[in-house]
C-alpha positions as MATLAB code, in Angstrom:
seq = 'XXXXXXXXXXXXXXXXXXXXXXXXXXXXXXXXXXXXXXXXXXXXXXXXXXXXXXXXXXXXXXXXXXXXXXXXXXXXXXXXXXXXXXXXXXXXXXXXXXXXXXXXXXXXXXXXXXXXXXXXXXXXXXXXXXXXXXXXXXXXXXXXXXXXXXXXXXXXXXXXXXXXXXXXXXXXXXXXXXXXXXXXXXXXXXXXXXXXXXXXXXXXXXXXXXXXXXXXXXXXXXXXXXXXXXXXXXXXXXXXXXXXXXXX';
ca = [
      25.335   -1.868  -12.458;
      23.998    1.591  -11.569;
      24.253    4.868  -13.428;
      22.486    8.253  -13.564;
      22.196    9.631  -17.092;
      21.177   13.262  -17.639;
      18.945   12.817  -14.601;
      16.786   15.705  -13.389;
      14.141   15.905  -10.656;
      11.317   18.423  -10.281;
       8.920   19.005   -7.414;
       6.112   20.944   -8.984;
       7.728   23.848  -10.832;
      10.921   23.710   -8.739;
      13.871   21.853  -10.257;
      16.052   20.126   -7.627;
      18.523   18.096   -9.736;
      19.984   19.209  -13.072;
      21.163   16.689  -15.683;
      23.189   14.562  -13.257;
      25.555   12.034  -14.799;
      27.105    9.612  -12.327;
      28.342    6.019  -12.453;
      28.435    4.077   -9.176;
      31.278    1.497   -9.084;
      30.287   -1.969   -7.885;
      31.229   -3.354   -4.458;
      32.547   -0.045   -3.249;
      31.311    2.904   -1.202;
      30.380    6.087   -3.049;
      29.760    9.122   -0.840;
      27.551   11.956   -2.045;
      28.398   15.255   -0.383;
      27.056   18.783   -0.785;
      25.778   21.695    1.315;
      22.333   21.291    2.867;
      19.487   21.532    0.395;
      21.592   20.865   -2.702;
      19.993   17.581   -3.717;
      22.026   14.718   -2.245;
      19.090   13.026   -0.483;
      16.835   13.627   -3.483;
      19.335   11.842   -5.701;
      19.683    8.961   -3.261;
      15.928    8.492   -2.888;
      15.473    8.618   -6.649;
      17.572    5.493   -7.094;
      14.957    3.192   -5.539;
      12.047    5.534   -6.305;
      11.328    6.587   -2.744;
      10.485   10.023   -4.152;
       7.471    8.468   -5.861;
       5.526    9.110   -2.652;
       5.456   12.832   -3.516;
       2.523   13.535   -5.850;
       4.185   16.559   -7.478;
       7.486   14.828   -8.325;
       8.597   14.161  -11.892;
      11.878   13.187  -13.494;
      13.751   13.514  -16.755;
      16.638   11.371  -17.884;
      17.389    7.926  -16.496;
      18.575    5.961  -13.505;
      19.878    2.779  -15.130;
      20.108   -0.311  -12.932;
      21.102   -3.693  -14.347;
      20.686   -2.294  -17.853;
      17.186   -0.855  -17.402;
      15.799    2.569  -16.511;
      14.178    2.221  -13.073;
      11.542    4.769  -14.153;
      10.417    2.610  -17.046;
       6.699    1.831  -16.836;
       7.459   -1.899  -16.672;
       9.494   -1.572  -13.432;
       7.649   -2.418  -10.209;
       8.911   -0.041   -7.468;
       8.243   -2.589   -4.716;
      10.346   -5.226   -6.451;
      13.008   -2.610   -7.131;
      13.283   -1.774   -3.430;
      13.940   -5.431   -2.616;
      17.074   -5.225   -4.753;
      18.044   -1.711   -3.674;
      17.718   -1.485    0.115;
      17.743    1.690    2.188;
      18.854    2.769    5.649;
      17.498    6.086    6.864;
      18.950    8.936    8.895;
      17.275    7.941   12.140;
      16.901    4.322   13.257;
      13.382    3.120   12.517;
      12.997   -0.401   13.907;
       9.529   -1.915   13.829;
       7.816   -2.067   17.254;
       8.399   -5.810   17.236;
      11.040   -8.177   18.553;
      14.588   -8.128   17.219;
      13.906  -11.452   15.502;
      10.660  -10.263   13.910;
      12.350   -7.115   12.579;
      14.648   -9.296   10.476;
      12.265  -12.122    9.618;
       9.375   -9.861    8.553;
      10.813   -9.034    5.134;
      11.662  -12.670    4.505;
       8.107  -13.786    5.213;
       6.760  -11.028    2.961;
       8.933  -12.484    0.198;
       7.359  -15.884    0.770;
       9.876  -17.632    3.010;
       8.104  -20.340    5.027;
      10.869  -22.672    6.244;
      11.409  -21.646    9.875;
      14.898  -23.121   10.107;
      15.936  -21.296    6.949;
      14.501  -18.054    8.324;
      16.394  -18.536   11.603;
      19.632  -19.088    9.692;
      19.105  -15.941    7.624;
      18.268  -13.887   10.724;
      21.503  -14.974   12.373;
      23.539  -14.399    9.216;
      22.120  -10.885    8.788;
      22.773   -9.954   12.407;
      26.328  -11.268   12.128;
      26.901   -9.278    8.941;
      25.623   -6.187   10.768;
      28.014   -6.846   13.688;
      25.097   -7.203   16.102;
      24.715  -10.944   16.710;
      27.099  -11.160   19.665;
      25.201   -8.393   21.454;
      21.647   -9.665   20.947;
      21.762  -13.431   20.308;
      20.393  -14.189   23.778;
      17.489  -11.726   23.567;
      16.152  -12.075   20.045;
      12.554  -12.055   21.255;
      12.776   -8.804   23.216;
      11.584   -5.542   21.709;
      13.923   -3.878   19.236;
      12.953   -0.579   20.843;
      14.975   -1.554   23.920;
      18.230   -1.401   21.945;
      20.512    1.630   22.027;
      20.438    4.061   19.109;
      23.556    2.587   17.550;
      22.253   -0.956   17.958;
      18.921    0.047   16.432;
      20.692    1.446   13.384;
      22.721   -1.732   12.954;
      19.465   -3.681   13.312;
      17.988   -1.597   10.494;
      21.040   -2.417    8.392;
      20.570   -6.112    9.203;
      16.898   -5.828    8.230;
      17.867   -4.258    4.905;
      20.459   -6.866    3.972;
      18.363   -9.852    5.116;
      16.479   -9.838    1.816;
      19.821   -9.882   -0.033;
      19.764   -6.648   -2.041;
      22.536   -5.824   -4.495;
      22.722   -2.143   -3.578;
      22.434   -0.484   -0.170;
      21.487    3.192    0.094;
      22.422    4.990    3.318;
      20.994    8.434    4.049;
      23.198    9.965    6.779;
      23.066    6.719    8.799;
      25.257    7.991   11.646;
      24.023   11.569   11.986;
      21.872   10.798   15.051;
      24.536    8.691   16.797;
      27.327    9.389   19.274;
      30.988    9.165   18.141;
      31.483    5.580   19.345;
      28.347    4.335   17.579;
      29.330    6.354   14.492;
      32.725    4.635   14.382;
      31.022    1.217   14.503;
      28.692    2.140   11.639;
      31.646    3.343    9.552;
      33.550    0.140   10.262;
      30.470   -1.861    9.279;
      30.135    0.076    6.009;
      33.707   -0.787    5.083;
      33.020   -4.491    5.725;
      29.692   -4.585    3.879;
      31.161   -3.246    0.638;
      32.660   -6.713    0.098;
      29.110   -7.923   -0.577;
      27.167   -4.821   -1.600;
      27.451   -1.664   -3.655;
      26.928    1.122   -1.096;
      25.874    4.705   -1.721;
      26.321    6.945    1.298;
      24.843   10.400    1.715;
      26.526   12.328    4.505;
      26.862   15.904    5.704;
      30.026   14.892    7.550;
      33.040   15.302    5.272;
      35.305   13.428    7.687;
      32.938   10.483    7.538;
      32.979   10.573    3.738;
      36.782   10.648    3.767;
      37.009    7.713    6.184;
      34.287    5.432    4.865;
      34.114    5.882    1.087;
      36.134    4.830   -1.935;
      34.626    7.421   -4.272;
      33.067   10.826   -3.676;
      30.570   12.832   -5.714;
      30.172   16.544   -4.998;
      26.885   18.259   -5.819;
      26.184   21.978   -5.665;
      22.729   23.482   -6.148;
      21.529   20.260   -7.727;
      24.362   20.011  -10.275;
      27.138   17.433  -10.396;
      30.375   19.340   -9.907;
      32.990   16.636   -9.490;
      33.379   12.886   -9.055;
      36.480   10.836   -8.372;
      38.337    8.648   -5.921;
      37.898    9.913   -2.384;
      41.633   10.519   -1.783;
      41.825   12.604   -4.967;
      38.677   14.614   -4.232;
      39.843   15.452   -0.712;
      43.504   16.184   -1.475;
      43.547   17.462   -5.053;
      40.089   18.441   -6.330;
      39.900   19.696   -9.903;
      37.057   22.166   -9.436;
      37.301   25.376   -7.433;
      33.779   24.845   -6.088;
      34.836   21.510   -4.604;
      37.928   23.002   -3.025;
      35.929   25.913   -1.589;
      33.415   23.526    0.002;
      36.045   21.197    1.421;
      37.987   24.102    2.920;
      34.882   25.523    4.591;
      34.384   28.635    2.468;
      30.694   27.801    2.233;
      28.266   25.052    3.180;
];
């Protein structure tokens, strides 16, 4: 479904990614790990063209989704982002009610049947393991939720429009350990429905939550494989050095 082919990214004259080749298995969690500033978030944001907002950004190679390069001139980035959702590092709920946070994207897509919208709101909140905590206060401000609840709300908002792929950019980095554990548990459940790509600086989180791991270094793909193999028997010395704390 999703594959990077000889994919490079430039910001002005600075090259950030170098000829990355990476296939993302369906209905699984792929973690992207690397030291800070080595390109993991750039790669993630390239998949649904969030980097388009930078005027000096250009790419070479391809990100192929459903058989088509997402950077093809015929691809509408807005439509692409409906199919490839994103959850950011810090919770960013709209300053609206819990209900309106979820229903907003549905109405933008043209949903008008109120009962159908209500059903989808509930389904999304249940899938994000939040319904039981908020079902009796759907019309209160989302900003009143705790940080962990806000992040799960953002996940619910992303999956409400039924994407095929869910991008997560360090979704638990701003949360306490208990909230982090709930997000990781949720990720493992959501992979039954979605292909998930997780960027994290936390190697323990990658080991716990992912099925596959890709290791980048200075913008280059060093190694990719099943998470147990990467963490217990990496093939590349650079991977082993990073995992054992020799740098990064």
